[in-house]
Tab-separated table of C-alpha atoms in Angstrom:
chain	number	residue	atom	x	y	z
A	1	MET	CA	-13.149	-28.947	-22.011
A	2	GLU	CA	-16.418	-28.996	-20.135
A	3	GLU	CA	-18.744	-26.140	-20.850
A	4	MET	CA	-19.407	-25.728	-17.181
A	5	ASP	CA	-15.848	-24.635	-16.609
A	6	GLU	CA	-15.908	-22.049	-19.322
A	7	ILE	CA	-19.056	-20.627	-17.872
A	8	SER	CA	-17.564	-20.359	-14.425
A	9	VAL	CA	-14.438	-18.680	-15.759
A	10	GLN	CA	-16.567	-16.314	-17.759
A	11	LYS	CA	-18.585	-15.612	-14.662
A	12	ALA	CA	-15.426	-14.712	-12.777
A	13	PHE	CA	-14.292	-12.403	-15.553
A	14	THR	CA	-17.594	-10.584	-15.939
A	15	GLU	CA	-18.072	-10.358	-12.209
A	16	TYR	CA	-14.679	-8.810	-11.854
A	17	GLY	CA	-15.317	-6.443	-14.726
A	18	ASN	CA	-18.502	-5.161	-13.093
A	19	TYR	CA	-16.818	-4.876	-9.740
A	20	LEU	CA	-14.006	-2.824	-11.244
A	21	ALA	CA	-16.409	-0.535	-13.058
A	22	LYS	CA	-18.313	0.196	-9.862
A	23	GLU	CA	-15.127	0.702	-7.930
A	24	SER	CA	-13.656	3.112	-10.423
A	25	GLU	CA	-16.840	5.180	-10.241
A	26	ILE	CA	-16.367	5.542	-6.508
A	27	ARG	CA	-12.698	6.320	-6.957
A	28	ASP	CA	-13.465	9.102	-9.404
A	29	GLU	CA	-15.963	10.608	-7.003
A	30	ILE	CA	-13.457	10.497	-4.191
A	31	ARG	CA	-10.777	12.078	-6.337
A	32	VAL	CA	-13.047	15.022	-7.078
A	33	THR	CA	-13.441	15.777	-3.374
A	34	VAL	CA	-9.743	15.283	-2.718
A	35	LYS	CA	-8.982	17.840	-5.417
A	36	ASP	CA	-11.339	20.281	-3.735
A	37	LEU	CA	-9.608	19.616	-0.435
A	38	GLU	CA	-6.251	20.410	-1.972
A	39	GLN	CA	-7.610	23.610	-3.429
A	40	ALA	CA	-8.954	24.671	-0.053
A	41	GLY	CA	-5.600	23.723	1.455
A	42	ARG	CA	-3.787	25.933	-1.014
A	43	GLU	CA	-5.948	28.890	0.017
A	44	ILE	CA	-5.034	28.327	3.652
A	45	ASN	CA	-1.380	27.933	2.745
A	46	THR	CA	-1.444	31.256	0.903
A	47	VAL	CA	-2.661	32.930	4.088
A	48	LEU	CA	-0.111	31.174	6.255
A	49	GLN	CA	2.775	32.035	3.958
A	50	ARG	CA	2.353	35.668	4.987
A	51	ILE	CA	4.265	34.903	8.160
A	52	HIS	CA	7.405	34.651	6.102
A	53	ARG	CA	7.076	38.092	4.632
A	54	PRO	CA	9.196	40.787	6.228
A	55	GLY	CA	7.206	42.129	9.115
A	56	GLY	CA	4.725	39.337	8.762
A	57	ILE	CA	5.799	37.858	12.035
A	58	LYS	CA	4.223	40.763	13.846
A	59	HIS	CA	0.759	39.971	12.495
A	60	LEU	CA	0.758	36.362	13.587
A	61	GLU	CA	-2.480	36.542	15.488
A	62	LYS	CA	-4.406	38.002	12.580
A	63	ILE	CA	-2.941	35.535	10.116
A	64	GLY	CA	-3.784	32.676	12.434
A	65	GLN	CA	-7.344	33.813	12.761
A	66	THR	CA	-7.833	34.205	9.035
A	67	ALA	CA	-6.378	30.758	8.415
A	68	GLU	CA	-8.533	29.236	11.126
A	69	SER	CA	-11.690	30.637	9.616
A	70	LYS	CA	-10.862	29.027	6.286
A	71	PHE	CA	-10.814	25.608	7.887
A	72	SER	CA	-14.590	25.535	7.923
A	73	LYS	CA	-14.465	24.781	4.197
A	74	ILE	CA	-12.112	21.887	4.890
A	75	ARG	CA	-14.496	20.547	7.510
A	76	ASP	CA	-17.349	20.585	5.028
A	77	LEU	CA	-15.266	18.866	2.401
A	78	TYR	CA	-14.273	16.086	4.786
A	79	LYS	CA	-17.923	15.536	5.559
A	80	GLU	CA	-18.533	15.254	1.836
A	81	LEU	CA	-15.638	12.832	1.447
A	82	ASP	CA	-16.904	10.734	4.299
A	83	GLN	CA	-20.258	10.324	2.593
A	84	LYS	CA	-18.639	9.182	-0.616
A	85	VAL	CA	-16.771	6.345	1.074
A	86	PRO	CA	-19.005	3.293	1.459
A	87	ALA	CA	-19.035	1.951	4.989
A	88	GLY	CA	-16.178	-0.374	5.835
A	89	THR	CA	-14.098	0.395	2.765
A	90	TYR	CA	-11.794	3.019	4.263
A	91	TRP	CA	-8.652	0.980	3.646
A	92	LYS	CA	-9.513	0.239	0.053
A	93	TYR	CA	-9.456	3.885	-0.967
A	94	SER	CA	-7.207	5.358	1.691
A	95	GLN	CA	-4.284	5.826	-0.700
A	96	ILE	CA	-6.228	8.453	-2.635
A	97	TRP	CA	-6.434	10.930	0.211
A	98	THR	CA	-3.545	10.048	2.479
A	99	ASN	CA	-1.090	12.603	1.077
A	100	SER	CA	-3.664	15.361	1.213
A	101	ASN	CA	-4.429	14.380	4.782
A	102	SER	CA	-0.786	14.735	5.779
A	103	TRP	CA	-0.522	18.116	4.157
A	104	ILE	CA	-3.761	19.428	5.626
A	105	SER	CA	-2.704	18.092	9.011
A	106	PHE	CA	0.456	20.167	8.601
A	107	LEU	CA	-1.551	23.287	7.758
A	108	ALA	CA	-3.696	22.741	10.833
A	109	SER	CA	-0.659	22.102	13.037
A	110	LEU	CA	0.938	25.296	11.809
A	111	THR	CA	-2.237	27.291	12.438
A	112	ILE	CA	-2.450	25.933	15.979
A	113	TYR	CA	1.229	26.508	16.634
A	114	ILE	CA	0.991	30.111	15.528
A	115	LYS	CA	-1.628	30.665	18.180
A	116	SER	CA	-0.198	28.740	21.102
A	117	GLU	CA	3.456	27.914	20.329
A	118	GLN	CA	2.692	24.505	21.781
A	119	LEU	CA	2.688	21.138	20.101
A	120	PRO	CA	-0.639	20.722	18.344
A	121	ASP	CA	-2.302	17.650	19.748
A	122	LYS	CA	-3.633	15.029	17.318
A	123	ASP	CA	-7.154	15.527	18.669
A	124	GLU	CA	-6.874	19.287	18.283
A	125	VAL	CA	-5.788	18.881	14.697
A	126	SER	CA	-8.557	16.387	14.007
A	127	ARG	CA	-11.111	18.794	15.391
A	128	LEU	CA	-9.839	21.732	13.380
A	129	VAL	CA	-9.981	19.860	10.097
A	130	GLY	CA	-13.240	18.141	10.907
A	131	MET	CA	-11.998	14.557	11.068
A	132	ASP	CA	-13.543	13.896	14.411
A	133	ALA	CA	-15.652	11.087	15.733
A	134	GLN	CA	-18.742	12.290	13.926
A	135	LEU	CA	-17.533	10.934	10.623
A	136	GLN	CA	-18.219	7.312	9.924
A	137	SER	CA	-15.011	6.334	8.162
A	138	ILE	CA	-12.580	9.182	7.712
A	139	HIS	CA	-10.132	9.778	10.515
A	140	LEU	CA	-6.641	11.167	10.879
A	141	ASP	CA	-4.109	8.395	10.791
A	142	ILE	CA	-1.273	8.673	13.288
A	143	GLU	CA	1.175	8.460	10.405
A	144	GLU	CA	-0.495	11.315	8.591
A	145	TYR	CA	-0.383	13.417	11.744
A	146	LEU	CA	3.312	12.663	12.246
A	147	LEU	CA	4.100	13.484	8.632
A	148	GLY	CA	2.300	16.758	9.158
A	149	LEU	CA	4.590	17.451	12.119
A	150	CYS	CA	7.622	16.811	9.926
A	151	HIS	CA	6.328	19.375	7.453
A	152	LEU	CA	5.819	21.699	10.410
A	153	CYS	CA	9.482	21.418	11.387
A	154	ASN	CA	10.450	22.255	7.855
A	155	GLU	CA	8.232	25.310	7.821
A	156	LEU	CA	9.392	26.510	11.218
A	157	SER	CA	13.016	26.469	10.177
A	158	ARG	CA	12.022	28.931	7.470
A	159	VAL	CA	10.112	30.984	10.026
A	160	ALA	CA	13.204	31.144	12.201
A	161	VAL	CA	15.251	32.600	9.376
A	162	ASN	CA	12.543	35.020	8.316
A	163	SER	CA	11.754	36.200	11.804
A	164	VAL	CA	15.296	37.518	11.986
A	165	THR	CA	14.558	39.478	8.833
A	166	SER	CA	11.450	40.778	10.569
A	167	GLU	CA	13.576	41.763	13.569
A	168	ASP	CA	12.025	39.243	15.938
A	169	TYR	CA	15.217	38.033	17.531
A	170	ASN	CA	13.802	35.891	20.299
A	171	ARG	CA	11.589	33.658	18.237
A	172	PRO	CA	14.383	31.513	16.760
A	173	VAL	CA	15.404	30.339	20.216
A	174	ARG	CA	11.849	29.277	20.996
A	175	ILE	CA	11.628	27.529	17.669
A	176	ALA	CA	14.928	25.748	18.322
A	177	ASP	CA	13.567	24.572	21.632
A	178	PHE	CA	10.385	23.336	20.035
A	179	LEU	CA	12.167	21.521	17.230
A	180	ASN	CA	14.491	19.942	19.750
A	181	SER	CA	11.616	18.433	21.690
A	182	LEU	CA	9.962	17.252	18.513
A	183	HIS	CA	13.182	15.643	17.368
A	184	THR	CA	13.588	13.890	20.704
A	185	GLY	CA	9.992	12.742	20.544
A	186	PHE	CA	10.411	11.369	17.064
A	187	ARG	CA	13.441	9.425	18.172
A	188	PHE	CA	11.161	7.308	20.337
A	189	LEU	CA	9.640	5.852	17.220
A	190	ASN	CA	11.141	2.698	15.749
A	191	LEU	CA	10.477	3.624	12.178
A	192	LYS	CA	10.609	1.368	9.161
A	193	ASN	CA	12.503	2.566	6.092
A	194	ASP	CA	9.553	4.370	4.626
A	195	ASN	CA	8.443	7.869	3.840
A	196	LEU	CA	8.055	8.848	7.475
A	197	ARG	CA	11.612	7.807	8.194
A	198	LYS	CA	12.958	10.009	5.407
A	199	ARG	CA	10.966	12.970	6.657
A	200	PHE	CA	12.210	12.344	10.158
A	201	ASP	CA	15.768	12.570	8.925
A	202	SER	CA	14.991	15.959	7.444
A	203	ILE	CA	14.012	17.223	10.919
A	204	LYS	CA	17.664	16.973	11.879
A	205	TYR	CA	18.606	19.384	9.124
A	206	ASP	CA	15.834	21.777	10.024
A	207	LEU	CA	17.017	21.746	13.618
A	208	LYS	CA	20.577	22.368	12.520
A	209	LYS	CA	19.522	25.326	10.400
A	210	VAL	CA	17.651	26.909	13.284
A	211	GLU	CA	20.552	26.362	15.635
A	212	GLU	CA	22.787	28.163	13.169
A	213	VAL	CA	20.373	31.081	13.162
A	214	VAL	CA	20.425	31.173	16.956
A	215	TYR	CA	24.209	31.050	16.910
A	216	ASP	CA	24.382	33.908	14.429
A	217	LEU	CA	22.120	35.948	16.654
A	218	SER	CA	23.961	35.216	19.865
A	219	ILE	CA	27.425	36.071	18.568
A	220	ARG	CA	26.031	39.356	17.411
A	221	GLY	CA	24.526	39.908	20.804
A	222	LEU	CA	21.066	40.271	19.298
A	223	ASN	CA	19.764	37.462	21.436
A	224	LYS	CA	18.576	39.379	24.432
A	225	PRO	CA	19.126	37.261	27.540
A	226	VAL	CA	15.439	36.552	28.030
A	227	GLU	CA	14.659	33.865	30.598
A	228	ILE	CA	13.818	30.795	28.580
A	229	GLN	CA	11.169	28.866	30.493
A	230	GLU	CA	12.534	25.402	31.169
A	231	LYS	CA	9.985	22.756	30.505
A	232	PRO	CA	10.074	21.030	33.907
A	233	ASP	CA	8.348	17.875	32.713
A	234	ALA	CA	10.610	17.040	29.813
A	235	PRO	CA	13.724	15.550	31.496
A	236	GLN	CA	11.724	13.471	33.951
A	237	ASP	CA	9.476	12.099	31.262
A	238	ALA	CA	12.436	11.052	29.147
A	239	GLU	CA	13.966	9.263	32.121
A	240	ALA	CA	10.789	7.458	32.999
A	241	LEU	CA	10.313	6.360	29.440
A	242	GLU	CA	13.899	5.193	29.147
A	243	LYS	CA	13.296	2.623	31.883
B	1	LEU	CA	4.619	15.900	24.283
B	2	TYR	CA	6.762	12.903	25.068
B	3	SER	CA	3.875	10.814	26.244
B	4	MET	CA	2.184	11.398	22.891
B	5	PHE	CA	5.246	10.080	21.074
B	6	HIS	CA	5.560	7.201	23.486
B	7	ASN	CA	1.995	6.132	22.780
B	8	ALA	CA	2.562	6.570	19.063
B	9	GLN	CA	5.632	4.367	19.301
B	10	GLN	CA	3.748	1.595	21.008
B	11	ALA	CA	0.916	1.683	18.504
B	12	TYR	CA	3.341	1.826	15.591
B	13	ASP	CA	5.449	-1.072	16.901
B	14	ALA	CA	2.373	-3.191	17.477
B	15	GLU	CA	1.296	-2.600	13.880
B	16	VAL	CA	4.722	-3.514	12.519
B	17	ASP	CA	4.846	-6.698	14.609
B	18	TYR	CA	1.369	-7.706	13.526
B	19	GLU	CA	2.093	-7.187	9.837
B	20	GLU	CA	5.313	-9.163	10.191
B	21	SER	CA	3.443	-12.112	11.656
B	22	LEU	CA	1.075	-12.044	8.695
B	23	LYS	CA	3.971	-11.801	6.259
B	24	ARG	CA	5.715	-14.753	7.880
B	25	HIS	CA	2.709	-16.918	7.133
B	26	ASN	CA	2.549	-15.453	3.663
B	27	ARG	CA	6.139	-16.473	2.968
B	28	ASP	CA	5.493	-19.998	4.196
B	29	ILE	CA	2.353	-20.297	2.117
B	30	THR	CA	4.236	-19.114	-0.973
B	31	ARG	CA	7.085	-21.509	-0.310
B	32	LEU	CA	4.882	-24.531	0.316
B	33	SER	CA	2.630	-23.772	-2.644
B	34	LYS	CA	5.604	-23.518	-4.968
B	35	ARG	CA	6.915	-26.773	-3.591
B	36	HIS	CA	3.603	-28.446	-4.263
B	37	ILE	CA	3.634	-27.170	-7.837
B	38	TYR	CA	7.069	-28.701	-8.398
B	39	LEU	CA	5.782	-31.930	-6.922
B	40	LEU	CA	2.840	-31.879	-9.307
B	41	HIS	CA	5.258	-31.518	-12.217
B	42	ARG	CA	7.139	-34.601	-11.108
B	43	CYS	CA	4.368	-36.815	-9.861
B	44	GLY	CA	3.165	-38.614	-12.965
B	45	SER	CA	-0.121	-40.427	-12.582
B	46	GLN	CA	-0.259	-40.418	-8.788
B	47	ILE	CA	-1.423	-36.926	-8.023
B	48	PRO	CA	-0.755	-35.876	-4.428
B	49	ALA	CA	-3.163	-33.910	-2.295
B	50	LEU	CA	-2.388	-30.478	-0.931
B	51	PRO	CA	0.015	-30.722	1.981
B	52	LYS	CA	-1.539	-30.360	5.404
B	53	GLY	CA	1.090	-27.859	6.491
B	54	LEU	CA	-0.113	-25.483	3.821
B	55	LEU	CA	-3.686	-25.575	5.026
B	56	GLU	CA	-2.570	-25.135	8.601
B	57	HIS	CA	-0.753	-21.949	7.706
B	58	TRP	CA	-3.975	-20.672	6.190
B	59	LYS	CA	-5.814	-21.547	9.368
B	60	GLU	CA	-3.341	-19.626	11.475
B	61	LEU	CA	-3.394	-16.696	9.101
B	62	GLY	CA	-7.147	-16.737	9.374
B	63	SER	CA	-7.113	-16.636	13.141
B	64	LEU	CA	-4.670	-13.718	13.047
B	65	LEU	CA	-6.998	-11.851	10.744
B	66	GLU	CA	-10.076	-12.497	12.813
B	67	SER	CA	-11.846	-9.307	13.798
B	68	LYS	CA	-9.538	-7.278	11.581
B	69	ASP	CA	-10.226	-5.537	8.335
B	70	GLN	CA	-8.932	-7.844	5.604
B	71	THR	CA	-8.754	-5.050	3.074
B	72	ARG	CA	-6.282	-3.232	5.226
B	73	TYR	CA	-3.841	-6.102	5.392
B	74	ARG	CA	-4.522	-7.613	1.996
B	75	ARG	CA	-1.073	-6.797	0.672
B	76	CYS	CA	0.423	-8.950	3.429
B	77	PHE	CA	-1.044	-12.160	2.132
B	78	THR	CA	-1.992	-11.594	-1.465
B	79	GLY	CA	1.245	-13.085	-2.860
B	80	GLY	CA	0.799	-16.347	-1.026
B	81	LEU	CA	-2.837	-16.435	-2.034
B	82	GLU	CA	-1.942	-16.223	-5.721
B	83	GLU	CA	0.631	-19.002	-5.450
B	84	PHE	CA	-1.855	-21.114	-3.556
B	85	LEU	CA	-4.545	-20.645	-6.174
B	86	GLU	CA	-2.014	-21.386	-8.908
B	87	ALA	CA	-1.228	-24.711	-7.239
B	88	GLN	CA	-4.916	-25.491	-6.990
B	89	PHE	CA	-5.587	-24.659	-10.617
B	90	LEU	CA	-2.735	-26.918	-11.731
B	91	GLN	CA	-3.896	-29.709	-9.479
B	92	TYR	CA	-7.446	-29.503	-10.739
B	93	PHE	CA	-6.234	-29.570	-14.317
B	94	LEU	CA	-4.160	-32.692	-13.699
B	95	GLU	CA	-6.964	-34.431	-11.848
B	96	HIS	CA	-9.959	-33.388	-13.914
B	97	ASN	CA	-8.653	-31.905	-17.153
B	98	ALA	CA	-10.711	-28.826	-16.489
B	99	ILE	CA	-10.565	-25.285	-15.234
B	100	LEU	CA	-11.073	-25.072	-11.489
B	101	PRO	CA	-14.548	-23.592	-11.072
B	102	TRP	CA	-14.991	-20.386	-9.179
B	103	SER	CA	-16.725	-22.014	-6.259
B	104	ASN	CA	-14.586	-25.093	-5.971
B	105	PHE	CA	-11.326	-24.142	-4.390
B	106	GLU	CA	-10.180	-25.207	-0.986
B	107	SER	CA	-11.893	-23.051	1.559
B	108	ILE	CA	-9.562	-20.648	3.284
B	109	PRO	CA	-10.324	-18.003	5.880
B	110	VAL	CA	-9.597	-15.057	3.632
B	111	THR	CA	-11.939	-13.642	1.057
B	112	VAL	CA	-10.867	-14.711	-2.402
B	113	THR	CA	-11.724	-11.999	-4.851
B	114	PRO	CA	-12.213	-12.534	-8.571
B	115	TYR	CA	-8.954	-10.643	-8.957
B	116	ASP	CA	-7.011	-13.282	-7.038
B	117	TYR	CA	-8.807	-16.002	-8.968
B	118	LEU	CA	-7.846	-14.483	-12.303
B	119	MET	CA	-4.236	-13.833	-11.294
B	120	GLY	CA	-3.850	-17.420	-10.115
B	121	LEU	CA	-5.432	-18.661	-13.319
B	122	ALA	CA	-3.080	-16.581	-15.441
B	123	ASP	CA	-0.025	-17.879	-13.582
B	124	CYS	CA	-1.285	-21.421	-13.831
B	125	THR	CA	-1.349	-21.310	-17.621
B	126	GLY	CA	2.432	-20.986	-17.508
B	127	GLU	CA	2.673	-24.053	-15.317
B	128	VAL	CA	0.296	-26.010	-17.540
B	129	THR	CA	2.459	-25.166	-20.543
B	130	LYS	CA	5.579	-26.284	-18.721
B	131	TYR	CA	3.877	-29.493	-17.756
B	132	ALA	CA	2.640	-30.254	-21.231
B	133	LEU	CA	6.016	-29.681	-22.858
B	134	GLY	CA	7.482	-32.238	-20.472
B	135	ASN	CA	4.649	-34.753	-20.330
B	136	GLN	CA	3.347	-35.441	-23.753
B	137	GLU	CA	0.287	-37.429	-22.684
B	138	LYS	CA	-1.330	-34.277	-21.442
B	139	PHE	CA	-0.302	-32.182	-24.395
B	140	ASP	CA	-3.616	-32.077	-26.211
B	141	GLN	CA	-5.568	-31.303	-23.068
B	142	ALA	CA	-3.166	-28.529	-22.126
B	143	LEU	CA	-3.537	-26.956	-25.538
B	144	ALA	CA	-7.319	-27.181	-25.237
B	145	TYR	CA	-7.082	-25.611	-21.759
B	146	LEU	CA	-5.207	-22.601	-22.969
B	147	ARG	CA	-7.339	-22.251	-26.064
B	148	ALA	CA	-10.475	-22.219	-23.909
B	149	LEU	CA	-9.035	-19.380	-21.842
B	150	SER	CA	-7.779	-17.390	-24.775
B	151	PRO	CA	-10.971	-15.423	-25.512
B	152	PHE	CA	-11.178	-14.260	-21.923
B	153	PHE	CA	-7.667	-12.984	-21.839
B	154	ALA	CA	-8.283	-11.111	-25.023
B	155	SER	CA	-11.528	-9.569	-23.908
B	156	VAL	CA	-11.228	-8.658	-20.281
B	157	ASN	CA	-10.326	-5.070	-19.639
B	158	LEU	CA	-8.162	-4.781	-16.570
B	159	SER	CA	-6.228	-1.889	-17.964
B	160	THR	CA	-6.096	-0.325	-14.517
B	161	ASN	CA	-3.842	-3.083	-13.341
B	162	LYS	CA	-0.179	-3.087	-14.321
B	163	ASN	CA	0.301	-6.732	-13.411
B	164	TRP	CA	-2.454	-7.830	-15.718
B	165	ALA	CA	-0.672	-6.611	-18.844
B	166	ASN	CA	2.329	-8.780	-17.946
B	167	LYS	CA	0.163	-11.790	-17.230
B	168	ARG	CA	-1.630	-11.394	-20.516
B	169	THR	CA	1.655	-11.167	-22.444
B	170	THR	CA	2.951	-14.242	-20.639
B	171	PHE	CA	-0.241	-16.079	-21.467
B	172	ARG	CA	0.075	-15.278	-25.132
B	173	LEU	CA	3.675	-16.495	-25.115
B	174	SER	CA	2.640	-19.725	-23.406
B	175	LEU	CA	-0.102	-20.324	-25.927
B	176	ARG	CA	2.334	-19.679	-28.741
B	177	LYS	CA	4.789	-22.153	-27.263
B	178	LEU	CA	2.178	-24.858	-27.167
B	179	GLU	CA	1.033	-24.111	-30.666
B	180	ARG	CA	4.604	-24.264	-31.967
B	181	ALA	CA	5.095	-27.614	-30.249
B	182	SER	CA	1.785	-28.772	-31.683
B	183	ALA	CA	3.014	-27.819	-35.145
B	184	MET	CA	6.209	-29.804	-34.542
B	185	LEU	CA	4.169	-32.864	-33.640
B	186	GLU	CA	2.013	-32.439	-36.719
B	187	MET	CA	5.142	-32.220	-38.915
B	188	GLN	CA	6.326	-35.511	-37.434
B	189	ARG	CA	2.977	-37.123	-38.149
B	190	ILE	CA	3.183	-36.001	-41.748
B	191	GLU	CA	6.803	-37.008	-42.293
B	192	TYR	CA	6.679	-40.314	-40.437
B	193	PRO	CA	3.053	-41.441	-40.614
B	194	ASN	CA	3.826	-44.836	-39.113
B	195	LEU	CA	5.508	-43.559	-35.971
B	196	ASP	CA	4.042	-41.869	-32.934
B	197	PRO	CA	5.170	-38.266	-32.761
B	198	VAL	CA	7.490	-37.448	-29.906
B	199	LEU	CA	8.469	-34.107	-28.425
B	200	ASP	CA	12.223	-34.196	-28.224
B	201	PRO	CA	13.532	-31.808	-25.566
B	202	SER	CA	16.488	-30.766	-27.719
B	203	ASP	CA	14.121	-29.877	-30.586
B	204	LEU	CA	12.004	-27.887	-28.188
B	205	MET	CA	14.922	-25.945	-26.820
B	206	ALA	CA	16.206	-25.282	-30.327
B	207	ASP	CA	12.983	-23.488	-31.196
B	208	PRO	CA	13.367	-19.817	-30.239
B	209	ALA	CA	9.686	-19.297	-29.563
B	210	ILE	CA	9.511	-22.191	-27.158
B	211	SER	CA	12.762	-21.559	-25.376
B	212	ALA	CA	12.016	-17.875	-24.952
B	213	GLU	CA	12.025	-16.787	-21.332
B	214	THR	CA	8.744	-15.249	-20.307
């Protein structure tokens, strides 16, 4: 066996060993920031969970504002994360933060929904969490955003139930409407059999739960016949897209 | 709201289609590499070159990956890459009786990392063992090949990788198989000093260490 070959194999082994050592240093650094992000997320979640408490639904605006202010910490942390990722290596390390991204996207979507009761736009969410164009590598993946919306549906079905407890009898109908549009929107996607697909299936159950709440309210006559604003764009859009 | 989902659908579908086109090439590369390895086992002294079709698939894969981030799509072609390297290692061993050097493999448009190199090398030791147990002329060289690699397998620390543990176990089994066969040959030399030792397939299969499935 020629010595030259052994040397080249050894070179490959040692090269790879060094490469791994460097990489695992970077990974550890990234994990530290991701842990901080999750901690900050938990603080925001604690604030947002107050909407489920009896009577909490009446203080929505205040809760939303408090939650929104806490996002500044998230923005700083994403800046920190961005600096730790060497340029052009986003996809190498993306698995480490992708779940946190989905969850934080959900928290942001919920905060925005509380304020506006409209679908939080991906750009809006990106801005709130600080993953905007200023960062060199970190951005909000469309999949992460969509997963966040699935979590949002889940949360809103709880809100529907708890808003009845808080004597807000009109909210469940609005939530049902919202979930319906989201469900229709999601149906446009040709999903593979992955995580997103499973979460999408759970939207159906959330929608069903909310519809049951609305039913319970209407047979008891608690659903005051408030004019529900028809979204004039929705049917036409669906038709145009069907073509 | 719907236009957002519509755009998302288009982007998502495009991604899925693109990854599928990469994976199609990956499957072909795996298939053709495996076929070449079987051919190498059969070929005897006339060692064939790598089939052109194989290299063409690499070319097309390369043009698909142009201007894209290879790291992102690595998992779409890494299987075929390993098989391809395995075929090259085996070929180089049969042609030159040596370990394919790091810089010597057929140039392909994707970046070959030391990881791929080592995985291909590990897999190739299995093929070398198989070859040697069937073609006795190469037996001594095959044993030397595995022995030369043994210190590296023992020393390198890729504990972060689950695959590596399996490859290392397989390597040890392969080395053991060759050493058992070597012992059988030595026994024959001692018992029948006038005859050339021969590896009888039925003797080999009767030995539990050699016939063990890896």
